[in-house]
Every structure is written in structure tokens, then in C-alpha cells.
């Protein structure tokens, strides 16, 4: 076998890097996740909502844009945008935003940090989201995130 043919054969059989392949999370998803937390008598109850999450690849990163419905009687939420390194396996996104807190009828705004750990298997997304809120003495208990692919 000539050295040229051997080189071509080696290149053809070489593994393709992950960045050149479509990442399993890329696409548009219908997602259900906790958009808030109700605290009564020291008991936490997640407030769940279903919206859309679009994930695109840009270079070696994944960019996720999430659109959730407006809470009852409240203005529409702006879309949120977060980025993560495109890695094999679960991907960690971190979102910093403003949260409206209602404590005993008194409204305030605080910084919220949400950490999403997401993975996809075919047309199903699974993962968790843990949120901390500035000035709130509560653990960042992960809540489930589930999704179904709408488009690739």
C-alpha cells in the first residue's frame, strides 16, 4: 500500500471531533421546569411551567434561549439566554437573572442564579435546575427539567 493511500485511509477512518457533529441538545424543545418556588410554613413547592428552549451550536459553545409563559396576572417574561461549553454528556448552563420575591405581601427584586444540568437522549431531554436567590437563606435544591424535541 502506498504511503499516500495509507494516509487517505487513516484520515477517512479518524474519529470526527464532537464540535463537528450535531450536539444532541441542539434543536427546539418543549420544556417543563420550575419557574418559581412557593414557601409556606417552611415547605417548598415548585411552581412549574411549560415553555420552549431553543439550543444552537456556535463554535465550541451551546447557546440556549428559553421562553416561558407569563405568570397569571403578571407581564410576559423576557426570553432568557445562557451559554455553555459543548461537551459530551451532561451540559451545565448558568443563568443570572432578576427574581421577584413576594414575602408576606411585600414585593422585592433580587438576583437569582439558576444552574441547569441538561442532557438529551434522542428526542427526550432530562436534567435538573438549582436556583439560589440573593439574600435568601435556602438551599439550592435541584428540581427536574424535562423536555420533548420539537425540531432539530
Coordinates of N, CA and C in Angstrom, one line a residue:
X1 N 0.9 -1.2 0.0 CA 0.0 0.0 0.0 C 0.9 1.2 0.0
X2 N 0.6 2.2 -0.9 CA 1.4 3.4 -0.9 C 1.2 4.2 0.3
X3 N 2.2 5.1 0.6 CA 2.0 5.9 1.8 C 0.9 6.9 1.6
X4 N 0.7 7.3 0.4 CA -0.4 8.3 0.2 C -1.8 7.6 0.4
X5 N -1.9 6.4 0.0 CA -3.2 5.7 0.2 C -3.4 5.4 1.7
X6 N -2.3 5.0 2.4 CA -2.4 4.8 3.8 C -2.8 6.0 4.5
X7 N -2.3 7.2 4.1 CA -2.7 8.5 4.8 C -4.1 8.8 4.5
X8 N -4.6 8.6 3.3 CA -6.0 8.9 3.0 C -6.9 7.9 3.8
X9 N -6.5 6.7 3.9 CA -7.3 5.7 4.6 C -7.4 6.1 6.1
X10 N -6.3 6.5 6.7 CA -6.2 6.9 8.1 C -7.1 8.1 8.3
X11 N -7.0 9.1 7.4 CA -7.9 10.3 7.6 C -9.4 10.0 7.5
X12 N -9.7 9.1 6.6 CA -11.1 8.7 6.4 C -11.6 7.9 7.6
X13 N -10.8 7.2 8.3 CA -11.2 6.4 9.5 C -11.0 7.1 10.8
X14 N -10.4 8.3 10.8 CA -10.2 9.1 12.0 C -11.5 9.5 12.6
X15 N -11.6 9.5 14.0 CA -12.8 9.9 14.6 C -13.1 11.4 14.3
X16 N -14.3 11.8 14.2 CA -14.7 13.2 13.9 C -14.9 13.8 15.3
X17 N -14.3 15.0 15.5 CA -14.5 15.7 16.8 C -15.9 16.0 17.1
X18 N -16.3 16.1 18.4 CA -17.7 16.4 18.8 C -18.2 17.7 18.2
X19 N -17.3 18.8 18.1 CA -17.7 20.1 17.6 C -18.2 20.0 16.2
X20 N -17.7 19.0 15.4 CA -18.1 18.9 14.0 C -19.4 18.2 13.9
X21 N -19.8 17.5 14.9 CA -21.1 16.7 14.9 C -22.2 17.5 15.5
X22 N -23.4 17.2 15.2 CA -24.5 17.9 15.8 C -24.6 17.5 17.3
X23 N -24.6 18.4 18.2 CA -24.7 18.0 19.6 C -26.1 17.6 19.9
X24 N -26.3 16.5 20.7 CA -27.7 16.0 21.0 C -28.7 17.0 21.5
X25 N -28.2 18.1 22.2 CA -29.1 19.1 22.7 C -29.5 20.2 21.7
X26 N -28.9 20.2 20.5 CA -29.2 21.2 19.5 C -30.6 21.0 19.0
X27 N -31.4 22.0 19.0 CA -32.8 21.9 18.5 C -33.7 22.7 19.3
X28 N -35.0 22.6 19.0 CA -36.0 23.3 19.8 C -36.8 22.3 20.6
X29 N -37.0 22.7 21.9 CA -37.6 21.8 22.9 C -38.8 22.4 23.5
X30 N -39.8 21.6 23.8 CA -40.9 21.9 24.7 C -40.4 21.5 26.1
X31 N -40.2 22.4 27.0 CA -39.6 22.1 28.3 C -40.6 22.4 29.5
X32 N -40.5 21.6 30.5 CA -41.2 21.8 31.8 C -40.2 22.0 32.9
X33 N -40.3 23.1 33.6 CA -39.3 23.4 34.7 C -39.9 24.3 35.7
X34 N -39.2 24.4 36.9 CA -39.7 25.2 37.9 C -39.4 26.7 37.6
X35 N -40.4 27.5 37.6 CA -40.2 29.0 37.3 C -40.3 29.8 38.6
X36 N -40.5 29.1 39.7 CA -40.6 29.8 41.0 C -40.7 28.8 42.1
X37 N -40.8 29.3 43.3 CA -40.9 28.4 44.4 C -41.9 29.0 45.4
X38 N -42.8 28.3 45.9 CA -43.8 28.8 46.9 C -43.3 28.2 48.2
X39 N -43.1 29.1 49.2 CA -42.7 28.7 50.5 C -43.8 29.0 51.5
X40 N -44.3 28.0 52.1 CA -45.4 28.1 53.2 C -45.0 27.2 54.3
X41 N -45.0 27.8 55.5 CA -44.7 27.0 56.7 C -43.4 26.2 56.6
X42 N -42.4 26.8 56.0 CA -41.1 26.2 55.7 C -41.1 25.0 54.7
X43 N -42.2 24.9 54.0 CA -42.3 23.8 53.0 C -42.2 24.5 51.6
X44 N -41.3 23.9 50.8 CA -41.1 24.4 49.4 C -41.9 23.6 48.4
X45 N -42.6 24.3 47.6 CA -43.4 23.7 46.5 C -43.0 24.4 45.2
X46 N -42.4 23.7 44.2 CA -42.0 24.3 42.9 C -43.3 24.7 42.2
X47 N -43.2 25.9 41.5 CA -44.2 26.3 40.6 C -43.7 26.0 39.2
X48 N -44.4 25.0 38.5 CA -43.9 24.5 37.2 C -44.6 25.2 36.1
X49 N -43.9 25.3 35.0 CA -44.5 25.9 33.7 C -43.8 25.2 32.6
X50 N -44.5 25.2 31.4 CA -44.0 24.6 30.2 C -43.8 25.8 29.2
X51 N -42.7 25.8 28.6 CA -42.3 26.8 27.6 C -41.4 26.1 26.5
X52 N -40.7 26.9 25.8 CA -39.8 26.4 24.8 C -38.3 26.8 25.1
X53 N -37.4 25.9 24.7 CA -36.0 26.2 24.8 C -35.4 25.8 23.5
X54 N -34.7 26.8 22.9 CA -34.0 26.6 21.6 C -32.5 26.6 21.9
X55 N -31.8 25.6 21.5 CA -30.4 25.4 21.7 C -29.7 25.3 20.3
X56 N -28.7 26.2 20.1 CA -27.9 26.2 18.9 C -26.5 26.1 19.2
X57 N -25.7 25.6 18.3 CA -24.3 25.4 18.5 C -23.6 26.7 17.8
X58 N -22.7 27.2 18.5 CA -21.8 28.3 18.0 C -20.4 28.1 18.4
X59 N -19.6 27.7 17.4 CA -18.2 27.3 17.7 C -18.2 26.1 18.7
X60 N -17.5 26.3 19.8 CA -17.4 25.2 20.8 C -18.4 25.4 21.9
X61 N -19.4 26.2 21.7 CA -20.4 26.5 22.7 C -21.8 26.1 22.3
X62 N -22.7 26.0 23.3 CA -24.1 25.9 23.0 C -24.8 27.1 23.6
X63 N -25.7 27.7 22.9 CA -26.5 28.9 23.3 C -27.9 28.5 23.4
X64 N -28.5 28.6 24.6 CA -29.9 28.3 24.9 C -30.7 29.5 25.1
X65 N -31.9 29.6 24.5 CA -32.8 30.7 24.7 C -34.1 30.1 25.2
X66 N -34.6 30.5 26.3 CA -35.8 29.9 26.9 C -36.9 31.0 27.0
X67 N -38.1 30.6 26.5 CA -39.3 31.4 26.5 C -40.3 30.7 27.4
X68 N -40.7 31.4 28.5 CA -41.7 30.8 29.3 C -43.0 31.7 29.3
X69 N -44.2 31.1 29.6 CA -45.4 31.9 29.5 C -45.4 32.9 30.7
X70 N -46.2 34.0 30.5 CA -46.4 35.0 31.6 C -47.1 34.3 32.7
X71 N -46.7 34.6 34.0 CA -47.5 34.1 35.1 C -48.9 34.8 35.1
X72 N -49.8 34.1 35.7 CA -51.2 34.7 35.8 C -51.2 36.1 36.4
X73 N -51.7 37.1 35.7 CA -51.9 38.4 36.2 C -50.6 39.2 36.2
X74 N -49.5 38.7 35.5 CA -48.2 39.4 35.5 C -47.8 39.6 34.1
X75 N -46.9 40.6 33.8 CA -46.5 40.8 32.4 C -45.6 39.6 31.9
X76 N -45.5 39.6 30.6 CA -44.7 38.5 30.0 C -43.3 38.5 30.4
X77 N -42.7 37.4 30.6 CA -41.3 37.3 31.0 C -40.4 37.5 29.7
X78 N -39.3 38.2 29.8 CA -38.5 38.3 28.6 C -37.8 36.9 28.4
X79 N -37.4 36.6 27.2 CA -36.6 35.3 27.0 C -35.3 35.4 27.7
X80 N -34.9 34.3 28.2 CA -33.6 34.2 28.9 C -32.6 33.5 28.0
X81 N -31.3 33.9 28.1 CA -30.3 33.4 27.2 C -29.1 33.0 28.1
X82 N -28.6 31.8 27.8 CA -27.4 31.3 28.6 C -26.6 30.5 27.6
X83 N -25.3 30.3 28.0 CA -24.3 29.6 27.2 C -23.6 28.6 28.0
X84 N -23.0 27.6 27.3 CA -22.3 26.5 28.0 C -21.3 26.0 27.0
X85 N -20.2 25.4 27.4 CA -19.3 24.6 26.6 C -20.0 23.4 26.1
X86 N -19.8 23.1 24.8 CA -20.4 21.9 24.1 C -19.5 20.7 24.5
X87 N -19.9 20.0 25.5 CA -19.2 18.8 25.9 C -20.0 17.5 25.7
X88 N -19.4 16.4 25.7 CA -20.1 15.1 25.6 C -20.7 14.9 27.0
X89 N -21.9 14.3 27.0 CA -22.6 14.1 28.3 C -23.3 15.3 28.8
X90 N -23.7 15.3 30.1 CA -24.5 16.5 30.6 C -23.8 17.8 30.4
X91 N -24.6 18.8 30.0 CA -24.0 20.2 29.8 C -24.6 21.1 30.9
X92 N -23.7 21.9 31.5 CA -24.1 22.8 32.6 C -24.2 24.3 32.0
X93 N -25.4 24.8 32.1 CA -25.7 26.2 31.8 C -25.9 27.0 33.1
X94 N -25.4 28.2 33.2 CA -25.7 29.1 34.3 C -26.4 30.3 33.9
X95 N -27.5 30.7 34.5 CA -28.3 31.9 34.2 C -28.4 32.8 35.4
X96 N -28.0 34.0 35.2 CA -28.2 35.0 36.2 C -29.3 36.0 35.8
X97 N -30.3 36.2 36.7 CA -31.5 37.0 36.3 C -32.0 37.7 37.5
X98 N -33.1 38.4 37.4 CA -33.7 39.1 38.5 C -35.0 38.3 38.8
X99 N -35.2 38.1 40.1 CA -36.4 37.3 40.6 C -37.2 38.3 41.4
X100 N -38.5 38.2 41.2 CA -39.5 39.0 42.1 C -39.9 38.1 43.2
X101 N -39.7 38.6 44.4 CA -40.0 37.9 45.7 C -41.2 38.5 46.3
X102 N -42.1 37.7 46.7 CA -43.3 38.1 47.5 C -43.2 37.5 48.9
X103 N -42.8 38.2 49.9 CA -42.7 37.7 51.2 C -43.8 38.4 52.1
X104 N -44.8 37.7 52.4 CA -45.9 38.2 53.2 C -46.6 39.4 52.6
X105 N -46.7 39.4 51.3 CA -47.4 40.5 50.6 C -46.4 41.6 50.2
X106 N -45.2 41.6 50.6 CA -44.2 42.6 50.3 C -43.3 42.2 49.1
X107 N -43.4 42.9 48.0 CA -42.7 42.6 46.8 C -41.3 43.2 46.8
X108 N -40.3 42.4 46.4 CA -38.9 42.9 46.2 C -38.3 42.2 45.0
X109 N -37.2 42.7 44.5 CA -36.4 42.1 43.4 C -35.0 41.7 43.9
X110 N -34.6 40.5 43.5 CA -33.3 40.1 43.9 C -32.6 39.3 42.8
X111 N -31.3 39.2 42.9 CA -30.6 38.5 41.9 C -30.7 37.0 42.1
X112 N -31.0 36.3 41.0 CA -31.2 34.8 41.1 C -30.2 34.2 40.2
X113 N -29.6 33.1 40.6 CA -28.6 32.3 39.8 C -29.2 30.9 39.7
X114 N -29.5 30.5 38.4 CA -30.0 29.2 38.1 C -29.0 28.4 37.4
X115 N -28.7 27.1 37.9 CA -27.8 26.2 37.3 C -28.5 25.1 36.7
X116 N -28.5 24.9 35.3 CA -29.1 23.9 34.6 C -28.1 22.8 34.3
X117 N -28.4 21.6 34.5 CA -27.6 20.4 34.0 C -28.5 19.6 33.1
X118 N -28.2 19.6 31.8 CA -29.1 19.0 30.8 C -28.4 18.0 30.0
X119 N -29.2 17.0 29.6 CA -28.7 16.0 28.6 C -29.9 15.6 27.7
X120 N -29.5 15.1 26.6 CA -30.6 14.6 25.6 C -30.3 13.2 25.2
X121 N -31.3 12.4 25.1 CA -31.3 11.1 24.5 C -32.3 11.0 23.5
X122 N -31.9 11.1 22.2 CA -32.9 11.2 21.1 C -33.8 12.4 21.2
X123 N -35.1 12.2 21.3 CA -36.0 13.4 21.4 C -36.5 13.7 22.8
X124 N -35.7 13.2 23.8 CA -36.1 13.4 25.2 C -34.9 14.2 25.9
X125 N -35.3 15.2 26.6 CA -34.3 16.0 27.4 C -34.6 15.7 28.9
X126 N -33.6 15.5 29.6 CA -33.7 15.4 31.1 C -32.6 16.2 31.8
X127 N -32.9 16.5 33.0 CA -31.9 17.3 33.8 C -32.5 17.9 35.0
X128 N -31.7 18.8 35.6 CA -32.1 19.5 36.8 C -31.8 21.0 36.7
X129 N -32.5 21.7 37.5 CA -32.2 23.2 37.7 C -32.2 23.5 39.2
X130 N -31.1 24.1 39.6 CA -30.9 24.5 41.0 C -30.8 26.0 41.0
X131 N -31.6 26.7 41.9 CA -31.7 28.1 41.9 C -31.3 28.7 43.3
X132 N -30.4 29.7 43.3 CA -30.2 30.4 44.6 C -30.6 31.8 44.4
X133 N -31.1 32.5 45.4 CA -31.6 33.8 45.4 C -30.9 34.6 46.4
X134 N -30.3 35.8 45.9 CA -29.5 36.6 46.8 C -30.3 37.0 48.1
X135 N -29.7 36.9 49.2 CA -30.3 37.3 50.5 C -31.3 36.3 51.0
X136 N -31.5 35.2 50.4 CA -32.5 34.1 50.8 C -31.7 33.0 51.4
X137 N -32.0 32.6 52.6 CA -31.3 31.5 53.3 C -32.0 30.2 53.0
X138 N -31.8 29.7 51.8 CA -32.4 28.5 51.4 C -31.4 27.7 50.5
X139 N -31.4 26.4 50.6 CA -30.6 25.5 49.8 C -31.0 25.5 48.4
X140 N -30.0 25.4 47.5 CA -30.3 25.3 46.1 C -30.7 23.9 45.7
X141 N -31.9 23.5 46.1 CA -32.4 22.1 45.8 C -32.7 21.9 44.3
X142 N -32.1 21.0 43.7 CA -32.4 20.8 42.2 C -33.8 20.3 42.0
X143 N -34.4 20.9 41.0 CA -35.8 20.5 40.6 C -35.6 19.9 39.2
X144 N -36.5 18.9 38.8 CA -36.4 18.3 37.5 C -36.7 19.3 36.3
X145 N -36.0 19.0 35.2 CA -36.2 19.7 33.9 C -36.5 18.5 33.0
X146 N -37.6 18.6 32.2 CA -37.9 17.6 31.2 C -38.2 18.3 29.9
X147 N -38.0 17.6 28.8 CA -38.3 18.2 27.5 C -38.5 17.2 26.5
X148 N -39.2 17.6 25.5 CA -39.5 16.8 24.3 C -39.1 17.7 23.1
X149 N -38.3 17.1 22.2 CA -37.9 17.8 21.0 C -39.0 18.1 20.1
X150 N -39.0 19.4 19.7 CA -40.0 19.9 18.7 C -39.4 19.8 17.3
X151 N -38.1 20.4 17.1 CA -37.4 20.3 15.9 C -35.9 20.1 16.1
X152 N -35.2 19.6 15.1 CA -33.7 19.5 15.3 C -33.1 20.7 14.7

